[in-house]
Amino acid sequence: MSKVIQNGRIVSSDWQIVTVAEGEEAAAVAIPAGRVIVPLAAWLARRDELAARGDVGVWFASNEGPEALAADIARMPVIAVNFPKFVDGRGYSTAVLLRTRYGYTGQLIAFGDVLRQQFNYLSRCGFDTLQPREGRYSDAELDAAVANLNDYTEPYQASVLHPQPMFRRIARAGAKA
Amino acid sequence: MYRYDAYDQKLVDERVAQFRDQMRRHLAGELSDDEFRPVRLQNGLYIQRHAPMYRISIPYGHLASRQLRKLAYLARTYDKGYVHFTTRQNVQFNWSPLEVIPEMCAELAKVEMHSIQTSGNCIRNFTSDPFAGVAGDEHIDPRPWAEILRQWATFHPEFAYLPRKFKIAVNGATEDRAVIQVHDIGLDLKKNEAGEIGFRILVGGGLGRTPIIGREIESFIPWQHIITYCEAILRVYNRYGRRDNSFKARIKILVSALGIDEFRWQVREEWAHIKDGPNTLTVEEVHRVADFFEDPSYENLLADDAGYHHHIAEDLAFASWVKRNVRAHKKPGYASAVLSLKKPGVAPGDITSDQLDLVADWADRFSFGEARVTHEQNLVLADVKQSELFTLWQLARKAGLATPNIGLLTDIICCPGGDFCSLANAKSIPIAAAIQERFDDLDYLHDIGDIEINISGCMNACGHHHVGHIGILGVDKNGEEWYQVTIGGSQGNSAAIGKVIGPSFARAEMADVISEIIETYIEERHEDELFIDTVRRIGLEPFKARVYAERQPHKKVANV
């Protein structure tokens, strides 16, 4: 069970993320019983078998996008996006697309190199669950990190969390105020 | 000038709090160097040769007098009493200790300034025309649009970890003074036949390792859609730009690889989904922001002030300053004065705290309390009455800020180079100094006329060497500093990338090389022909022949 921040609270996640070892075929990876999140390639290769289970979600690598999963997105019990390195920002766009274009409303997990300084941006892009790498933060650090979700309380842009930009959200005073 | 409301202020204050905590955790060992790196970069903080370099944002180059005074104060208190203005209208400190940076951040926030996104792989400071609002050839004031886009880009959650840095410039005049053709996105404000405002959009321009002139992706996008269109460009880039090699990661490489037509198709495909969405701009928002940039309360003056013309006739030195450093203004009786930061012996773009305080005083006294930074690394007082130019000149001269060399050979664009920057392959400031020393005869400089020399200490091209009429690039050869020379680059409407003239030169040769190039021009030019026009007419050959005639090309070091 991994500790994650879900909707602003620290909880234990019983979703097991099935990763692919070096040299292993994602499509052929062993998938245990129980609540699992499998690589996109595994889902695409074994869709009928996995879809029948009802407790299988999909995770996207940073170079994968929601297009490949389009038809199945609505029925996913969970979707996750891997951040192999925190400087790889493709996952932010993946989340925005899932939320705004593919209508996904279920649990959306950011995992991998997920750091405190990104929490605010990640949640504004539509991730409701943040799963830092195992052991990256002590319990005390994780407690403190919850506050980072609110680093910016009233941002300028429209985003998943703030569907309207500031100029539509708030009546702002002008030069003559 | 734009003023923060409670919401702008809160965002900047929240950034200070966040960065303070990150610095604390870094110093406590909780945030590793690797993790701290993008954090500090997106706060403008580099680790440099001698100390951290701290870069502060000056949105579209506008500064209020109280902001100038704050910079002076910070330089005095936390640095060595001077600052450096950059080619992207920003300002840099070179010697501030790491641990005081959050304190400097907090001080800046008190005067509505910040260092947000001045580095890192994110959307950087928006640059624009330093003569915005006062230039006669302006059809649309670019500043409200730059401010609207600045707000859109600030803390944009989706585009903070792009493949590489992303620079946007906005122009609204006939003559492009914002170098929009060498930006990741260049925005050119225009009106269509119906008189509606919109943007011609260029994409994929840039200098650096692979200099490319931007391509036109759209000839006209109505203003309402500028945010959604930029967002579509950024999303395509964020998803598909190369991340495997940082030298190939700028959007220009993606645009070149796909071709502009395919790239345009992908952007339009993306845009179709978000066009007319919540990010569509409203008339109310545009008016709200535009109100901040209304003309100051100009007096009704005669087009020509008699006293001013009297001083020009009587005082040769003043006349020479007016000729080079004073620009026409759209309002009769007013002018814009350029304060040169290119005094020989001073690193280009550098200014001391005492000088900054004086500029602030002059801004208050002569120019509605504002100053601007040019990408050529000078300062501008944009709204000075003709009748007060003589007084301003006397004060500026006393302060060493009235070198009459704007646009002349000694008005060199120059990056900090190997003296400060850890990326540099070679020093650039000593080259600028040697050239300025060589060309110290003002009459000769005026005779040579308009010419731009740009110097970069490495191929990151902060000194914009590719678009200099003469460009100088510092290169490293087996641990030695050498300099490659290009000719024929230019900025503005006819932007062009300069061509390399041949093998590079040792530092000691550089003043001679420039002299030989200039002598060739003097011999070859037609009457009243500018350097760049002579180069375009006769090509590189005569310059090459002259420079290399007396000089054996340096033997290539044998590969062992």
Short mmCIF file of N, CA, C and O in Angstrom, two decimals, chain B residues 16-116:
data_model
loop_
_atom_site.label_atom_id
_atom_site.label_comp_id
_atom_site.label_asym_id
_atom_site.label_seq_id
_atom_site.Cartn_x
_atom_site.Cartn_y
_atom_site.Cartn_z
N VAL B 16 6.86 34.21 -3.44
CA VAL B 16 7.94 34.50 -2.49
C VAL B 16 7.91 33.49 -1.35
O VAL B 16 8.94 32.92 -0.98
N ALA B 17 6.71 33.24 -0.82
CA ALA B 17 6.58 32.29 0.30
C ALA B 17 7.02 30.89 -0.14
O ALA B 17 7.74 30.20 0.58
N GLN B 18 6.60 30.49 -1.33
CA GLN B 18 6.95 29.16 -1.83
C GLN B 18 8.47 29.04 -2.00
O GLN B 18 9.09 28.06 -1.59
N PHE B 19 9.06 30.05 -2.61
CA PHE B 19 10.50 29.99 -2.89
C PHE B 19 11.32 30.05 -1.59
O PHE B 19 12.34 29.37 -1.46
N ARG B 20 10.85 30.84 -0.64
CA ARG B 20 11.52 30.91 0.66
C ARG B 20 11.58 29.52 1.29
O ARG B 20 12.62 29.09 1.80
N ASP B 21 10.46 28.81 1.22
CA ASP B 21 10.39 27.47 1.80
C ASP B 21 11.28 26.50 1.03
O ASP B 21 11.97 25.66 1.61
N GLN B 22 11.29 26.63 -0.30
CA GLN B 22 12.13 25.74 -1.10
C GLN B 22 13.61 25.97 -0.82
O GLN B 22 14.40 25.02 -0.72
N MET B 23 13.98 27.25 -0.68
CA MET B 23 15.38 27.56 -0.36
C MET B 23 15.74 27.01 1.02
O MET B 23 16.82 26.43 1.20
N ARG B 24 14.84 27.16 1.97
CA ARG B 24 15.08 26.64 3.32
C ARG B 24 15.30 25.12 3.25
O ARG B 24 16.26 24.60 3.83
N ARG B 25 14.43 24.44 2.50
CA ARG B 25 14.57 22.99 2.43
C ARG B 25 15.85 22.59 1.68
O ARG B 25 16.49 21.60 2.01
N HIS B 26 16.20 23.39 0.68
CA HIS B 26 17.44 23.10 -0.04
C HIS B 26 18.65 23.24 0.89
O HIS B 26 19.52 22.38 0.93
N LEU B 27 18.67 24.35 1.63
CA LEU B 27 19.81 24.58 2.52
C LEU B 27 19.84 23.55 3.65
O LEU B 27 20.88 23.23 4.19
N ALA B 28 18.66 22.99 3.99
CA ALA B 28 18.58 21.98 5.04
C ALA B 28 18.87 20.57 4.49
O ALA B 28 18.82 19.60 5.23
N GLY B 29 19.13 20.50 3.17
CA GLY B 29 19.47 19.21 2.58
C GLY B 29 18.26 18.36 2.20
O GLY B 29 18.40 17.20 1.84
N GLU B 30 17.06 18.92 2.31
CA GLU B 30 15.86 18.14 1.95
C GLU B 30 15.58 18.16 0.46
O GLU B 30 14.83 17.33 -0.05
N LEU B 31 16.13 19.15 -0.22
CA LEU B 31 15.88 19.29 -1.65
C LEU B 31 17.24 19.20 -2.34
O LEU B 31 18.08 20.07 -2.19
N SER B 32 17.44 18.10 -3.06
CA SER B 32 18.76 17.85 -3.67
C SER B 32 19.07 18.91 -4.73
O SER B 32 18.17 19.62 -5.19
N ASP B 33 20.31 18.98 -5.14
CA ASP B 33 20.71 19.91 -6.19
C ASP B 33 19.88 19.70 -7.45
O ASP B 33 19.44 20.66 -8.09
N ASP B 34 19.66 18.43 -7.80
CA ASP B 34 18.91 18.11 -9.02
C ASP B 34 17.47 18.60 -8.94
O ASP B 34 16.92 19.11 -9.91
N GLU B 35 16.86 18.41 -7.77
CA GLU B 35 15.48 18.83 -7.62
C GLU B 35 15.36 20.33 -7.45
O GLU B 35 14.36 20.95 -7.83
N PHE B 36 16.38 20.91 -6.85
CA PHE B 36 16.36 22.36 -6.62
C PHE B 36 16.60 23.12 -7.93
O PHE B 36 16.13 24.24 -8.10
N ARG B 37 17.28 22.48 -8.85
CA ARG B 37 17.70 23.15 -10.08
C ARG B 37 16.54 23.82 -10.83
O ARG B 37 16.56 25.03 -11.03
N PRO B 38 15.51 23.05 -11.25
CA PRO B 38 14.42 23.73 -11.96
C PRO B 38 13.68 24.73 -11.09
O PRO B 38 13.17 25.74 -11.59
N VAL B 39 13.65 24.48 -9.79
CA VAL B 39 13.00 25.42 -8.88
C VAL B 39 13.73 26.76 -8.91
O VAL B 39 13.13 27.82 -9.10
N ARG B 40 15.05 26.70 -8.77
CA ARG B 40 15.79 27.96 -8.75
C ARG B 40 15.78 28.61 -10.13
O ARG B 40 15.66 29.83 -10.23
N LEU B 41 15.86 27.78 -11.18
CA LEU B 41 15.86 28.38 -12.52
C LEU B 41 14.55 29.12 -12.79
O LEU B 41 14.57 30.24 -13.32
N GLN B 42 13.43 28.51 -12.41
CA GLN B 42 12.17 29.20 -12.68
C GLN B 42 11.98 30.42 -11.78
O GLN B 42 11.05 31.20 -11.96
N ASN B 43 12.92 30.60 -10.85
CA ASN B 43 12.99 31.83 -10.08
C ASN B 43 14.16 32.70 -10.51
O ASN B 43 14.58 33.61 -9.79
N GLY B 44 14.74 32.41 -11.66
CA GLY B 44 15.77 33.28 -12.22
C GLY B 44 17.15 33.10 -11.64
O GLY B 44 18.02 33.94 -11.83
N LEU B 45 17.37 31.99 -10.95
CA LEU B 45 18.62 31.83 -10.23
C LEU B 45 19.51 30.77 -10.88
O LEU B 45 19.16 29.59 -10.93
N TYR B 46 20.66 31.22 -11.37
CA TYR B 46 21.65 30.32 -11.97
C TYR B 46 22.83 30.18 -11.00
O TYR B 46 23.13 31.10 -10.25
N ILE B 47 23.49 29.05 -11.05
CA ILE B 47 24.77 28.95 -10.33
C ILE B 47 25.86 29.27 -11.35
O ILE B 47 25.99 28.61 -12.37
N GLN B 48 26.63 30.30 -11.09
CA GLN B 48 27.58 30.79 -12.07
C GLN B 48 29.02 30.65 -11.61
O GLN B 48 29.31 30.05 -10.60
N ARG B 49 29.90 31.28 -12.35
CA ARG B 49 31.33 31.16 -12.12
C ARG B 49 31.75 31.59 -10.72
O ARG B 49 32.43 30.87 -10.01
N HIS B 50 31.30 32.79 -10.34
CA HIS B 50 31.76 33.33 -9.06
C HIS B 50 30.71 33.23 -7.98
O HIS B 50 31.02 33.14 -6.80
N ALA B 51 29.47 33.29 -8.38
CA ALA B 51 28.35 33.38 -7.44
C ALA B 51 27.10 33.05 -8.23
O ALA B 51 27.17 32.88 -9.44
N PRO B 52 25.96 32.98 -7.56
CA PRO B 52 24.75 32.77 -8.34
C PRO B 52 24.48 34.00 -9.21
O PRO B 52 24.86 35.11 -8.84
N MET B 53 23.89 33.80 -10.36
CA MET B 53 23.40 34.93 -11.14
C MET B 53 21.89 34.97 -10.96
O MET B 53 21.23 33.94 -11.07
N TYR B 54 21.39 36.15 -10.66
CA TYR B 54 19.98 36.30 -10.36
C TYR B 54 19.33 37.20 -11.40
O TYR B 54 19.70 38.36 -11.52
N ARG B 55 18.38 36.65 -12.16
CA ARG B 55 17.77 37.40 -13.26
C ARG B 55 16.34 37.82 -12.89
O ARG B 55 15.53 36.98 -12.50
N ILE B 56 16.07 39.08 -13.04
CA ILE B 56 14.78 39.64 -12.66
C ILE B 56 14.02 40.04 -13.91
O ILE B 56 14.59 40.57 -14.87
N SER B 57 12.73 39.77 -13.88
CA SER B 57 11.88 40.03 -15.04
C SER B 57 11.50 41.50 -15.12
O SER B 57 11.14 42.12 -14.12
N ILE B 58 11.59 42.05 -16.32
CA ILE B 58 11.05 43.38 -16.57
C ILE B 58 10.07 43.22 -17.73
O ILE B 58 10.46 43.27 -18.90
N PRO B 59 8.79 42.97 -17.41
CA PRO B 59 7.84 42.69 -18.49
C PRO B 59 7.87 43.78 -19.56
O PRO B 59 7.77 44.97 -19.24
N TYR B 60 8.05 43.34 -20.79
CA TYR B 60 8.18 44.21 -21.96
C TYR B 60 9.03 45.46 -21.70
O TYR B 60 8.84 46.51 -22.33
N GLY B 61 9.97 45.34 -20.78
CA GLY B 61 10.98 46.38 -20.61
C GLY B 61 10.54 47.63 -19.86
O GLY B 61 11.27 48.61 -19.82
N HIS B 62 9.38 47.61 -19.23
CA HIS B 62 8.88 48.81 -18.55
C HIS B 62 9.28 48.87 -17.09
O HIS B 62 9.07 47.91 -16.35
N LEU B 63 9.79 50.02 -16.68
CA LEU B 63 10.19 50.19 -15.28
C LEU B 63 9.66 51.52 -14.74
O LEU B 63 9.78 52.55 -15.40
N ALA B 64 9.10 51.47 -13.55
CA ALA B 64 8.71 52.71 -12.86
C ALA B 64 9.90 53.19 -12.04
O ALA B 64 10.79 52.41 -11.69
N SER B 65 9.90 54.47 -11.70
CA SER B 65 11.05 55.03 -10.96
C SER B 65 11.27 54.30 -9.64
O SER B 65 12.40 54.05 -9.24
N ARG B 66 10.19 53.95 -8.97
CA ARG B 66 10.38 53.25 -7.68
C ARG B 66 11.00 51.87 -7.89
O ARG B 66 11.69 51.35 -7.02
N GLN B 67 10.75 51.28 -9.05
CA GLN B 67 11.37 49.99 -9.35
C GLN B 67 12.87 50.16 -9.64
O GLN B 67 13.69 49.34 -9.23
N LEU B 68 13.21 51.24 -10.36
CA LEU B 68 14.63 51.53 -10.59
C LEU B 68 15.35 51.72 -9.26
O LEU B 68 16.46 51.22 -9.05
N ARG B 69 14.68 52.44 -8.34
CA ARG B 69 15.31 52.67 -7.03
C ARG B 69 15.46 51.37 -6.25
O ARG B 69 16.44 51.17 -5.53
N LYS B 70 14.49 50.48 -6.42
CA LYS B 70 14.59 49.20 -5.72
C LYS B 70 15.77 48.39 -6.28
O LYS B 70 16.53 47.79 -5.52
N LEU B 71 15.96 48.42 -7.59
CA LEU B 71 17.11 47.72 -8.17
C LEU B 71 18.41 48.30 -7.63
O LEU B 71 19.35 47.57 -7.30
N ALA B 72 18.45 49.62 -7.55
CA ALA B 72 19.65 50.29 -7.01
C ALA B 72 19.91 49.83 -5.58
O ALA B 72 21.04 49.49 -5.20
N TYR B 73 18.84 49.81 -4.79
CA TYR B 73 18.94 49.40 -3.39
C TYR B 73 19.44 47.95 -3.28
O TYR B 73 20.34 47.65 -2.49
N LEU B 74 18.85 47.08 -4.08
CA LEU B 74 19.24 45.66 -4.02
C LEU B 74 20.70 45.47 -4.41
O LEU B 74 21.42 44.69 -3.78
N ALA B 75 21.13 46.19 -5.44
CA ALA B 75 22.51 46.05 -5.89
C ALA B 75 23.48 46.53 -4.81
O ALA B 75 24.55 45.96 -4.60
N ARG B 76 23.06 47.61 -4.13
CA ARG B 76 23.91 48.14 -3.06
C ARG B 76 23.95 47.22 -1.86
O ARG B 76 24.99 47.00 -1.24
N THR B 77 22.78 46.68 -1.53
CA THR B 77 22.66 45.92 -0.28
C THR B 77 23.17 44.49 -0.42
O THR B 77 23.80 43.96 0.48
N TYR B 78 22.86 43.87 -1.54
CA TYR B 78 23.12 42.43 -1.66
C TYR B 78 24.17 42.10 -2.73
O TYR B 78 24.51 40.95 -2.90
N ASP B 79 24.59 43.10 -3.50
CA ASP B 79 25.49 42.80 -4.62
C ASP B 79 26.63 43.82 -4.60
O ASP B 79 26.89 44.44 -3.57
N LYS B 80 27.28 43.99 -5.74
CA LYS B 80 28.46 44.87 -5.76
C LYS B 80 28.15 46.27 -6.27
O LYS B 80 29.03 46.94 -6.82
N GLY B 81 26.89 46.68 -6.18
CA GLY B 81 26.58 48.06 -6.52
C GLY B 81 26.38 48.33 -8.00
O GLY B 81 26.43 49.48 -8.44
N TYR B 82 26.17 47.28 -8.78
CA TYR B 82 25.79 47.50 -10.17
C TYR B 82 24.95 46.33 -10.67
O TYR B 82 24.92 45.26 -10.05
N VAL B 83 24.25 46.56 -11.77
CA VAL B 83 23.43 45.50 -12.37
C VAL B 83 23.71 45.47 -13.87
O VAL B 83 24.37 46.36 -14.41
N HIS B 84 23.17 44.44 -14.52
CA HIS B 84 23.40 44.26 -15.96
C HIS B 84 22.06 44.08 -16.67
O HIS B 84 21.30 43.17 -16.34
N PHE B 85 21.77 44.96 -17.64
CA PHE B 85 20.55 44.79 -18.43
C PHE B 85 20.83 43.86 -19.61
O PHE B 85 21.89 43.93 -20.23
N THR B 86 19.84 43.01 -19.92
CA THR B 86 20.05 41.94 -20.89
C THR B 86 19.35 42.23 -22.22
O THR B 86 18.56 43.15 -22.33
N THR B 87 19.62 41.37 -23.18
CA THR B 87 19.01 41.51 -24.50
C THR B 87 17.53 41.10 -24.51
O THR B 87 16.88 41.23 -25.52
N ARG B 88 17.05 40.57 -23.40
CA ARG B 88 15.61 40.29 -23.34
C ARG B 88 14.93 41.24 -22.35
O ARG B 88 13.95 40.91 -21.72
N GLN B 89 15.46 42.42 -22.23
CA GLN B 89 14.88 43.51 -21.44
C GLN B 89 14.79 43.17 -19.96
O GLN B 89 14.04 43.79 -19.22
N ASN B 90 15.56 42.18 -19.53
CA ASN B 90 15.60 41.83 -18.12
C ASN B 90 16.81 42.47 -17.46
O ASN B 90 17.61 43.15 -18.11
N VAL B 91 16.96 42.20 -16.17
CA VAL B 91 18.13 42.72 -15.46
C VAL B 91 18.73 41.61 -14.61
O VAL B 91 18.00 40.76 -14.10
N GLN B 92 20.06 41.61 -14.50
CA GLN B 92 20.75 40.54 -13.78
C GLN B 92 21.67 41.07 -12.70
O GLN B 92 22.34 42.09 -12.89
N PHE B 93 21.69 40.33 -11.60
CA PHE B 93 22.68 40.56 -10.55
C PHE B 93 23.71 39.43 -10.65
O PHE B 93 23.34 38.29 -10.92
N ASN B 94 24.95 39.76 -10.39
CA ASN B 94 26.00 38.77 -10.61
C ASN B 94 26.70 38.25 -9.37
O ASN B 94 27.49 37.33 -9.45
N TRP B 95 26.45 38.86 -8.25
CA TRP B 95 27.28 38.51 -7.10
C TRP B 95 26.48 38.25 -5.81
O TRP B 95 27.07 38.18 -4.74
N SER B 96 25.17 38.13 -5.92
CA SER B 96 24.39 37.99 -4.69
C SER B 96 24.51 36.56 -4.15
O SER B 96 24.38 35.61 -4.90
N PRO B 97 24.74 36.41 -2.85
CA PRO B 97 24.84 35.06 -2.28
C PRO B 97 23.50 34.33 -2.36
O PRO B 97 22.44 34.96 -2.25
N LEU B 98 23.58 33.03 -2.54
CA LEU B 98 22.40 32.19 -2.71
C LEU B 98 21.32 32.45 -1.67
O LEU B 98 20.15 32.64 -1.99
N GLU B 99 21.75 32.46 -0.41
CA GLU B 99 20.74 32.45 0.66
C GLU B 99 19.97 33.77 0.80
O GLU B 99 18.95 33.80 1.46
N VAL B 100 20.46 34.83 0.17
CA VAL B 100 19.72 36.10 0.29
C VAL B 100 18.69 36.27 -0.83
O VAL B 100 17.90 37.22 -0.81
N ILE B 101 18.72 35.37 -1.81
CA ILE B 101 17.84 35.56 -2.98
C ILE B 101 16.34 35.64 -2.58
O ILE B 101 15.63 36.52 -3.08
N PRO B 102 15.85 34.76 -1.69
CA PRO B 102 14.44 34.91 -1.31
C PRO B 102 14.14 36.29 -0.70
O PRO B 102 13.06 36.85 -0.92
N GLU B 103 15.11 36.83 0.02
CA GLU B 103 14.93 38.16 0.61
C GLU B 103 14.83 39.21 -0.52
O GLU B 103 14.00 40.13 -0.46
N MET B 104 15.67 39.07 -1.53
CA MET B 104 15.61 39.98 -2.67
C MET B 104 14.27 39.86 -3.39
O MET B 104 13.65 40.85 -3.78
N CYS B 105 13.82 38.61 -3.52
CA CYS B 105 12.50 38.33 -4.09
C CYS B 105 11.41 39.10 -3.36
O CYS B 105 10.54 39.72 -3.96
N ALA B 106 11.47 39.03 -2.03
CA ALA B 106 10.45 39.70 -1.20
C ALA B 106 10.52 41.21 -1.38
O ALA B 106 9.49 41.89 -1.43
N GLU B 107 11.75 41.73 -1.46
CA GLU B 107 11.91 43.18 -1.69
C GLU B 107 11.31 43.58 -3.04
O GLU B 107 10.65 44.62 -3.15
N LEU B 108 11.55 42.76 -4.05
CA LEU B 108 11.02 43.06 -5.38
C LEU B 108 9.50 43.07 -5.38
O LEU B 108 8.86 43.92 -6.01
N ALA B 109 8.91 42.11 -4.64
CA ALA B 109 7.45 42.01 -4.61
C ALA B 109 6.82 43.29 -4.07
O ALA B 109 5.71 43.66 -4.44
N LYS B 110 7.57 44.01 -3.22
CA LYS B 110 7.03 45.26 -2.66
C LYS B 110 6.83 46.33 -3.72
O LYS B 110 6.09 47.28 -3.51
N VAL B 111 7.56 46.20 -4.84
CA VAL B 111 7.41 47.19 -5.91
C VAL B 111 6.88 46.53 -7.19
O VAL B 111 7.16 46.96 -8.30
N GLU B 112 6.07 45.47 -6.99
CA GLU B 112 5.41 44.82 -8.12
C GLU B 112 6.42 44.28 -9.14
O GLU B 112 6.26 44.45 -10.34
N MET B 113 7.48 43.67 -8.62
CA MET B 113 8.45 43.02 -9.49
C MET B 113 8.66 41.59 -9.03
O MET B 113 8.31 41.22 -7.92
N HIS B 114 9.28 40.80 -9.89
CA HIS B 114 9.51 39.40 -9.56
C HIS B 114 10.57 38.84 -10.51
O HIS B 114 11.00 39.51 -11.45
N SER B 115 10.93 37.58 -10.25
CA SER B 115 11.89 36.91 -11.14
C SER B 115 11.28 35.62 -11.68
O SER B 115 11.98 34.71 -12.09
N ILE B 116 9.96 35.59 -11.72
CA ILE B 116 9.24 34.38 -12.12
C ILE B 116 9.53 34.03 -13.58
O ILE B 116 9.43 34.88 -14.46
#
